[in-house]
Short mmCIF file of N, CA and C in Angstrom, two decimals:
data_model
loop_
_atom_site.label_atom_id
_atom_site.label_comp_id
_atom_site.label_asym_id
_atom_site.label_seq_id
_atom_site.Cartn_x
_atom_site.Cartn_y
_atom_site.Cartn_z
N LEU A 16 67.98 25.43 22.96
CA LEU A 16 67.54 26.56 23.73
C LEU A 16 66.14 26.33 24.31
N ARG A 17 65.26 25.69 23.50
CA ARG A 17 63.92 25.37 23.99
C ARG A 17 63.99 24.45 25.20
N ASN A 18 64.88 23.47 25.14
CA ASN A 18 64.99 22.52 26.25
C ASN A 18 65.50 23.20 27.52
N LEU A 19 66.36 24.20 27.38
CA LEU A 19 66.85 24.95 28.53
C LEU A 19 65.71 25.70 29.21
N GLY A 20 64.88 26.35 28.41
CA GLY A 20 63.71 27.03 28.95
C GLY A 20 62.75 26.06 29.62
N ALA A 21 62.57 24.89 29.01
CA ALA A 21 61.70 23.86 29.57
C ALA A 21 62.26 23.36 30.89
N GLU A 22 63.60 23.18 30.95
CA GLU A 22 64.23 22.74 32.20
C GLU A 22 63.98 23.74 33.32
N LEU A 23 64.18 25.01 33.04
CA LEU A 23 63.96 26.05 34.06
C LEU A 23 62.51 26.04 34.55
N PHE A 24 61.58 25.88 33.62
CA PHE A 24 60.17 25.85 34.01
C PHE A 24 59.86 24.64 34.88
N VAL A 25 60.33 23.46 34.48
CA VAL A 25 60.07 22.22 35.24
C VAL A 25 60.68 22.31 36.63
N ARG A 26 61.92 22.79 36.71
CA ARG A 26 62.59 22.86 38.02
C ARG A 26 62.01 23.94 38.94
N THR A 27 61.69 25.11 38.40
CA THR A 27 61.16 26.17 39.26
C THR A 27 59.74 25.88 39.72
N ARG A 28 58.97 25.20 38.92
CA ARG A 28 57.59 24.85 39.29
C ARG A 28 57.49 23.52 40.01
N SER A 29 58.61 22.81 40.14
CA SER A 29 58.64 21.48 40.77
C SER A 29 57.57 20.56 40.19
N LEU A 30 57.50 20.51 38.86
CA LEU A 30 56.50 19.67 38.20
C LEU A 30 56.74 18.19 38.49
N VAL A 31 58.00 17.80 38.57
CA VAL A 31 58.35 16.42 38.93
C VAL A 31 59.45 16.46 39.98
N ARG A 32 59.44 15.47 40.85
CA ARG A 32 60.45 15.38 41.90
C ARG A 32 61.07 13.99 41.90
N ARG A 33 62.28 13.91 42.37
CA ARG A 33 62.99 12.64 42.47
C ARG A 33 62.17 11.68 43.34
N GLY A 34 62.00 10.45 42.86
CA GLY A 34 61.27 9.42 43.60
C GLY A 34 59.78 9.38 43.32
N GLU A 35 59.26 10.38 42.64
CA GLU A 35 57.84 10.47 42.34
C GLU A 35 57.48 9.59 41.14
N TRP A 36 56.28 9.00 41.16
CA TRP A 36 55.77 8.22 40.04
C TRP A 36 54.91 9.14 39.20
N VAL A 37 55.20 9.23 37.90
CA VAL A 37 54.44 10.07 36.99
C VAL A 37 54.04 9.27 35.76
N GLU A 38 52.96 9.69 35.13
CA GLU A 38 52.52 9.06 33.90
C GLU A 38 52.75 10.03 32.76
N ILE A 39 53.51 9.58 31.76
CA ILE A 39 53.84 10.39 30.59
C ILE A 39 53.46 9.60 29.35
N ASP A 40 52.52 10.13 28.58
CA ASP A 40 52.03 9.43 27.38
C ASP A 40 51.60 8.00 27.67
N GLY A 41 50.95 7.79 28.79
CA GLY A 41 50.43 6.47 29.13
C GLY A 41 51.44 5.53 29.75
N THR A 42 52.68 5.96 29.94
CA THR A 42 53.72 5.12 30.53
C THR A 42 54.01 5.61 31.94
N LEU A 43 54.00 4.69 32.88
CA LEU A 43 54.26 5.01 34.28
C LEU A 43 55.76 4.96 34.53
N VAL A 44 56.32 6.05 35.07
CA VAL A 44 57.76 6.17 35.26
C VAL A 44 58.04 6.72 36.65
N ARG A 45 59.03 6.12 37.33
CA ARG A 45 59.51 6.68 38.60
C ARG A 45 60.71 7.55 38.29
N VAL A 46 60.67 8.80 38.74
CA VAL A 46 61.75 9.76 38.46
C VAL A 46 62.97 9.37 39.31
N VAL A 47 64.07 9.06 38.63
CA VAL A 47 65.30 8.67 39.30
C VAL A 47 66.24 9.87 39.45
N GLU A 48 66.34 10.66 38.39
CA GLU A 48 67.28 11.79 38.40
C GLU A 48 66.78 12.91 37.49
N LEU A 49 67.00 14.14 37.91
CA LEU A 49 66.73 15.30 37.07
C LEU A 49 68.07 15.79 36.53
N GLU A 50 68.33 15.52 35.26
CA GLU A 50 69.59 15.88 34.63
C GLU A 50 69.44 17.24 33.94
N SER A 51 70.51 17.71 33.32
CA SER A 51 70.46 19.01 32.66
C SER A 51 69.64 18.97 31.36
N LEU A 52 69.56 17.83 30.70
CA LEU A 52 68.81 17.74 29.44
C LEU A 52 67.43 17.12 29.59
N GLY A 53 67.20 16.43 30.70
CA GLY A 53 65.91 15.79 30.87
C GLY A 53 65.86 14.94 32.13
N VAL A 54 64.83 14.13 32.21
CA VAL A 54 64.58 13.29 33.38
C VAL A 54 64.98 11.86 33.05
N ILE A 55 65.71 11.23 33.96
CA ILE A 55 66.00 9.81 33.84
C ILE A 55 65.01 9.11 34.76
N GLY A 56 64.31 8.12 34.20
CA GLY A 56 63.30 7.42 34.97
C GLY A 56 63.42 5.93 34.84
N GLU A 57 62.58 5.25 35.59
CA GLU A 57 62.55 3.79 35.60
C GLU A 57 61.10 3.35 35.59
N THR A 58 60.75 2.44 34.68
CA THR A 58 59.38 1.95 34.62
C THR A 58 59.17 0.88 35.69
N ALA A 59 57.93 0.46 35.85
CA ALA A 59 57.62 -0.58 36.82
C ALA A 59 58.30 -1.91 36.46
N ARG A 60 58.67 -2.06 35.20
CA ARG A 60 59.35 -3.28 34.75
C ARG A 60 60.86 -3.11 34.73
N MET A 61 61.36 -2.09 35.47
CA MET A 61 62.78 -1.84 35.66
C MET A 61 63.51 -1.42 34.38
N GLU A 62 62.81 -0.81 33.43
CA GLU A 62 63.43 -0.30 32.21
C GLU A 62 63.83 1.15 32.46
N ARG A 63 65.02 1.55 32.01
CA ARG A 63 65.48 2.92 32.16
C ARG A 63 65.00 3.72 30.96
N VAL A 64 64.51 4.93 31.20
CA VAL A 64 64.05 5.79 30.13
C VAL A 64 64.59 7.21 30.34
N PHE A 65 64.73 7.92 29.24
CA PHE A 65 65.14 9.32 29.29
C PHE A 65 64.04 10.14 28.65
N ILE A 66 63.59 11.17 29.35
CA ILE A 66 62.53 12.04 28.84
C ILE A 66 63.07 13.48 28.82
N PRO A 67 63.22 14.07 27.63
CA PRO A 67 63.66 15.47 27.56
C PRO A 67 62.61 16.39 28.21
N TYR A 68 63.05 17.49 28.74
CA TYR A 68 62.14 18.43 29.40
C TYR A 68 61.07 18.95 28.43
N THR A 69 61.44 19.15 27.16
CA THR A 69 60.44 19.61 26.19
C THR A 69 59.33 18.58 26.03
N LYS A 70 59.66 17.30 26.12
CA LYS A 70 58.65 16.23 26.02
C LYS A 70 57.72 16.27 27.23
N LEU A 71 58.29 16.52 28.41
CA LEU A 71 57.46 16.63 29.62
C LEU A 71 56.41 17.71 29.46
N LEU A 72 56.81 18.85 28.95
CA LEU A 72 55.88 19.97 28.83
C LEU A 72 54.89 19.78 27.69
N SER A 73 55.33 19.18 26.59
CA SER A 73 54.42 19.05 25.44
C SER A 73 53.40 17.92 25.62
N SER A 74 53.76 16.87 26.36
CA SER A 74 52.83 15.75 26.50
C SER A 74 51.99 15.84 27.77
N GLY A 75 52.43 16.59 28.73
CA GLY A 75 51.70 16.66 29.99
C GLY A 75 52.14 15.55 30.92
N VAL A 76 52.14 15.84 32.19
CA VAL A 76 52.60 14.89 33.19
C VAL A 76 51.49 14.71 34.22
N LEU A 77 51.17 13.47 34.53
CA LEU A 77 50.17 13.17 35.54
C LEU A 77 50.87 12.50 36.72
N SER A 78 50.85 13.14 37.88
CA SER A 78 51.50 12.57 39.06
C SER A 78 50.65 11.44 39.61
N ARG A 79 51.27 10.29 39.80
CA ARG A 79 50.57 9.13 40.35
C ARG A 79 51.00 8.83 41.77
N SER A 80 51.91 9.63 42.32
CA SER A 80 52.36 9.42 43.69
C SER A 80 51.42 10.13 44.65
N THR A 81 51.09 9.45 45.71
CA THR A 81 50.26 10.04 46.77
C THR A 81 50.89 9.66 48.10
N PRO A 82 50.47 10.28 49.20
CA PRO A 82 51.02 9.91 50.51
C PRO A 82 50.71 8.46 50.89
N VAL A 83 49.70 7.86 50.27
CA VAL A 83 49.32 6.49 50.64
C VAL A 83 49.65 5.47 49.56
N GLY A 84 50.50 5.80 48.62
CA GLY A 84 50.89 4.84 47.60
C GLY A 84 50.66 5.37 46.20
N LEU A 85 50.77 4.47 45.25
CA LEU A 85 50.61 4.79 43.84
C LEU A 85 49.15 4.64 43.46
N SER A 86 48.56 5.66 42.83
CA SER A 86 47.16 5.55 42.42
C SER A 86 47.09 4.79 41.10
N LEU A 87 46.10 3.93 41.00
CA LEU A 87 45.93 3.08 39.83
C LEU A 87 44.45 3.01 39.51
N ARG A 88 44.09 3.22 38.26
CA ARG A 88 42.70 3.11 37.84
C ARG A 88 42.58 1.98 36.83
N ILE A 89 41.68 1.06 37.12
CA ILE A 89 41.41 -0.07 36.23
C ILE A 89 40.00 0.11 35.69
N THR A 90 39.84 -0.05 34.38
CA THR A 90 38.52 0.02 33.76
C THR A 90 38.10 -1.39 33.39
N VAL A 91 36.91 -1.77 33.84
CA VAL A 91 36.37 -3.10 33.56
C VAL A 91 35.08 -2.92 32.77
N THR A 92 34.99 -3.60 31.63
CA THR A 92 33.75 -3.59 30.86
C THR A 92 33.26 -5.02 30.73
N ALA A 93 31.93 -5.17 30.72
CA ALA A 93 31.32 -6.49 30.59
C ALA A 93 30.04 -6.36 29.77
N PRO A 94 29.65 -7.42 29.08
CA PRO A 94 28.42 -7.35 28.28
C PRO A 94 27.21 -7.01 29.15
N SER A 95 26.31 -6.20 28.59
CA SER A 95 25.12 -5.82 29.36
C SER A 95 24.12 -6.96 29.47
N SER A 96 24.43 -8.10 28.87
CA SER A 96 23.57 -9.27 29.05
C SER A 96 23.69 -9.83 30.47
N TYR A 97 24.78 -9.47 31.18
CA TYR A 97 24.95 -9.84 32.58
C TYR A 97 24.23 -8.82 33.44
N ARG A 98 23.70 -9.27 34.58
CA ARG A 98 23.08 -8.34 35.51
C ARG A 98 24.15 -7.42 36.09
N LEU A 99 23.78 -6.18 36.34
CA LEU A 99 24.70 -5.19 36.88
C LEU A 99 25.29 -5.65 38.21
N ASP A 100 24.46 -6.22 39.07
CA ASP A 100 24.92 -6.71 40.37
C ASP A 100 25.93 -7.85 40.21
N THR A 101 25.72 -8.70 39.21
CA THR A 101 26.64 -9.82 38.96
C THR A 101 28.02 -9.30 38.58
N VAL A 102 28.06 -8.29 37.71
CA VAL A 102 29.33 -7.72 37.27
C VAL A 102 30.03 -7.04 38.45
N ARG A 103 29.29 -6.25 39.22
CA ARG A 103 29.88 -5.55 40.38
C ARG A 103 30.44 -6.57 41.38
N GLU A 104 29.72 -7.65 41.63
CA GLU A 104 30.19 -8.67 42.57
C GLU A 104 31.44 -9.38 42.05
N ALA A 105 31.51 -9.64 40.74
CA ALA A 105 32.71 -10.27 40.16
C ALA A 105 33.92 -9.36 40.35
N ILE A 106 33.74 -8.07 40.14
CA ILE A 106 34.84 -7.11 40.32
C ILE A 106 35.23 -7.04 41.79
N ARG A 107 34.23 -6.96 42.67
CA ARG A 107 34.50 -6.87 44.10
C ARG A 107 35.29 -8.08 44.60
N SER A 108 34.90 -9.27 44.18
CA SER A 108 35.61 -10.48 44.63
C SER A 108 37.02 -10.55 44.04
N ALA A 109 37.20 -10.05 42.81
CA ALA A 109 38.54 -10.03 42.20
C ALA A 109 39.46 -9.07 42.94
N VAL A 110 38.94 -7.91 43.31
CA VAL A 110 39.73 -6.92 44.02
C VAL A 110 40.03 -7.39 45.45
N GLU A 111 39.12 -8.12 46.03
CA GLU A 111 39.32 -8.66 47.38
C GLU A 111 40.57 -9.54 47.44
N ALA A 112 40.88 -10.23 46.35
CA ALA A 112 42.04 -11.12 46.31
C ALA A 112 43.37 -10.36 46.36
N VAL A 113 43.38 -9.10 45.92
CA VAL A 113 44.63 -8.32 45.91
C VAL A 113 44.68 -7.31 47.05
N LYS A 114 43.71 -7.35 47.93
CA LYS A 114 43.60 -6.36 49.01
C LYS A 114 44.85 -6.24 49.89
N PRO A 115 45.59 -7.32 50.16
CA PRO A 115 46.80 -7.17 50.98
C PRO A 115 47.85 -6.23 50.37
N ASP A 116 47.84 -6.06 49.06
CA ASP A 116 48.80 -5.18 48.39
C ASP A 116 48.31 -3.74 48.26
N LEU A 117 47.12 -3.45 48.78
CA LEU A 117 46.53 -2.12 48.63
C LEU A 117 46.74 -1.29 49.88
N ALA A 118 46.89 0.02 49.69
CA ALA A 118 47.10 0.93 50.82
C ALA A 118 45.78 1.36 51.45
N THR A 119 44.71 1.40 50.66
CA THR A 119 43.40 1.82 51.15
C THR A 119 42.33 0.91 50.57
N GLU A 120 41.11 1.13 50.99
CA GLU A 120 39.98 0.38 50.44
C GLU A 120 39.81 0.75 48.96
N PRO A 121 39.56 -0.24 48.10
CA PRO A 121 39.33 0.06 46.69
C PRO A 121 37.98 0.75 46.49
N ASP A 122 37.88 1.54 45.44
CA ASP A 122 36.65 2.25 45.12
C ASP A 122 36.15 1.74 43.77
N ILE A 123 35.01 1.04 43.78
CA ILE A 123 34.43 0.49 42.55
C ILE A 123 33.24 1.37 42.18
N THR A 124 33.29 1.95 40.98
CA THR A 124 32.27 2.90 40.54
C THR A 124 31.67 2.46 39.21
N PHE A 125 30.35 2.48 39.14
CA PHE A 125 29.67 2.23 37.87
C PHE A 125 29.75 3.50 37.05
N ALA A 126 30.40 3.44 35.88
CA ALA A 126 30.61 4.63 35.06
C ALA A 126 29.54 4.79 33.98
N GLY A 127 28.71 3.79 33.78
CA GLY A 127 27.66 3.88 32.77
C GLY A 127 27.74 2.73 31.79
N SER A 128 27.17 2.94 30.62
CA SER A 128 27.21 1.90 29.59
C SER A 128 27.68 2.50 28.28
N GLN A 129 28.38 1.69 27.52
CA GLN A 129 28.83 2.06 26.18
C GLN A 129 28.38 0.96 25.24
N GLU A 130 27.59 1.35 24.27
CA GLU A 130 27.01 0.39 23.32
C GLU A 130 26.30 -0.70 24.10
N ASP A 131 26.79 -1.92 24.08
CA ASP A 131 26.11 -3.02 24.78
C ASP A 131 26.95 -3.55 25.94
N ARG A 132 27.72 -2.66 26.60
CA ARG A 132 28.60 -3.09 27.69
C ARG A 132 28.45 -2.18 28.90
N TRP A 133 28.53 -2.80 30.09
CA TRP A 133 28.59 -2.05 31.35
C TRP A 133 30.03 -1.61 31.55
N VAL A 134 30.24 -0.42 32.09
CA VAL A 134 31.58 0.10 32.32
C VAL A 134 31.73 0.45 33.80
N PHE A 135 32.76 -0.12 34.43
CA PHE A 135 33.09 0.17 35.82
C PHE A 135 34.51 0.69 35.89
N THR A 136 34.78 1.57 36.85
CA THR A 136 36.15 1.97 37.14
C THR A 136 36.48 1.53 38.56
N VAL A 137 37.71 1.06 38.72
CA VAL A 137 38.19 0.62 40.03
C VAL A 137 39.41 1.47 40.35
N ASP A 138 39.32 2.27 41.41
CA ASP A 138 40.44 3.11 41.84
C ASP A 138 41.12 2.46 43.03
N LEU A 139 42.42 2.25 42.88
CA LEU A 139 43.22 1.57 43.90
C LEU A 139 44.43 2.42 44.26
N PHE A 140 44.93 2.23 45.46
CA PHE A 140 46.21 2.79 45.87
C PHE A 140 47.10 1.62 46.25
N VAL A 141 48.20 1.46 45.51
CA VAL A 141 49.08 0.30 45.64
C VAL A 141 50.30 0.69 46.47
N TRP A 142 50.61 -0.15 47.49
CA TRP A 142 51.80 0.11 48.32
C TRP A 142 53.08 0.02 47.51
N ASN A 143 53.23 -1.08 46.78
CA ASN A 143 54.47 -1.35 46.06
C ASN A 143 54.23 -1.20 44.55
N PRO A 144 54.72 -0.13 43.93
CA PRO A 144 54.48 0.09 42.51
C PRO A 144 54.99 -1.04 41.61
N LYS A 145 55.98 -1.78 42.07
CA LYS A 145 56.51 -2.86 41.25
C LYS A 145 55.53 -4.04 41.15
N LYS A 146 54.53 -4.06 42.02
CA LYS A 146 53.50 -5.10 41.97
C LYS A 146 52.28 -4.67 41.15
N MET A 147 52.31 -3.47 40.61
CA MET A 147 51.15 -2.93 39.93
C MET A 147 50.65 -3.84 38.82
N TRP A 148 51.54 -4.29 37.94
CA TRP A 148 51.11 -5.12 36.81
C TRP A 148 50.62 -6.48 37.28
N ARG A 149 51.21 -7.02 38.36
CA ARG A 149 50.73 -8.29 38.89
C ARG A 149 49.31 -8.13 39.42
N ILE A 150 49.03 -6.99 40.05
CA ILE A 150 47.70 -6.72 40.58
C ILE A 150 46.69 -6.63 39.44
N VAL A 151 47.03 -5.92 38.37
CA VAL A 151 46.13 -5.80 37.22
C VAL A 151 45.86 -7.18 36.61
N GLU A 152 46.92 -7.97 36.45
CA GLU A 152 46.77 -9.31 35.87
C GLU A 152 45.90 -10.20 36.75
N GLU A 153 46.07 -10.11 38.06
CA GLU A 153 45.28 -10.92 38.99
C GLU A 153 43.80 -10.52 38.94
N VAL A 154 43.53 -9.23 38.93
CA VAL A 154 42.14 -8.76 38.84
C VAL A 154 41.52 -9.23 37.52
N GLU A 155 42.27 -9.10 36.43
CA GLU A 155 41.76 -9.54 35.13
C GLU A 155 41.45 -11.04 35.12
N LYS A 156 42.36 -11.83 35.65
CA LYS A 156 42.16 -13.29 35.68
C LYS A 156 40.90 -13.65 36.46
N ARG A 157 40.72 -13.05 37.63
CA ARG A 157 39.59 -13.40 38.48
C ARG A 157 38.26 -12.89 37.93
N VAL A 158 38.27 -11.73 37.31
CA VAL A 158 37.03 -11.23 36.69
C VAL A 158 36.64 -12.13 35.53
N ARG A 159 37.63 -12.51 34.72
CA ARG A 159 37.33 -13.36 33.55
C ARG A 159 36.93 -14.78 33.92
N GLU A 160 37.29 -15.23 35.11
CA GLU A 160 36.81 -16.54 35.56
C GLU A 160 35.29 -16.53 35.67
N GLN A 161 34.74 -15.41 36.11
CA GLN A 161 33.31 -15.30 36.31
C GLN A 161 32.59 -14.73 35.09
N ILE A 162 33.27 -13.85 34.34
CA ILE A 162 32.67 -13.22 33.15
C ILE A 162 33.71 -13.30 32.02
N PRO A 163 33.72 -14.38 31.24
CA PRO A 163 34.75 -14.58 30.22
C PRO A 163 34.85 -13.46 29.18
N GLU A 164 33.73 -12.78 28.91
CA GLU A 164 33.73 -11.73 27.88
C GLU A 164 34.16 -10.38 28.42
N ALA A 165 34.55 -10.30 29.67
CA ALA A 165 34.93 -9.03 30.30
C ALA A 165 36.25 -8.53 29.72
N SER A 166 36.42 -7.20 29.76
CA SER A 166 37.65 -6.55 29.34
C SER A 166 38.19 -5.77 30.53
N VAL A 167 39.48 -5.94 30.84
CA VAL A 167 40.10 -5.26 31.98
C VAL A 167 41.31 -4.50 31.46
N LYS A 168 41.33 -3.17 31.69
CA LYS A 168 42.44 -2.34 31.21
C LYS A 168 42.88 -1.39 32.31
N ALA A 169 44.19 -1.17 32.39
CA ALA A 169 44.74 -0.21 33.37
C ALA A 169 45.22 1.00 32.65
#
């Protein structure tokens, strides 16, 4: 009965739509079908998943679909022993390598420092969601070529 109420709420509020990319509990899923018991989705790695409507409401849903592609945020941290400009330039050159797969100009923002590390966020809009993990891996590889101690997370 709870799932029925959750289904009515999701459908009447249009919380998710067919074809939309959403993030649920940290997993990116493309909505394939809205069934009577839940949502059938597909991950970027072509895995099929089923999400009950009660799970959608209890965990929260973050829409990642935009008119210009899939939004992606990458967090890059590097030791503060490196100059801030050096870290920013390493990130900029890494993102430059994946620019053909991006829908808009990337946004690189200095988010501050945590303990002894600089923290940057890189906001991207990706044309093809299936290339998302390749883009993250490429950025990580290129940043680590210049700063081996860097951490890159999506």
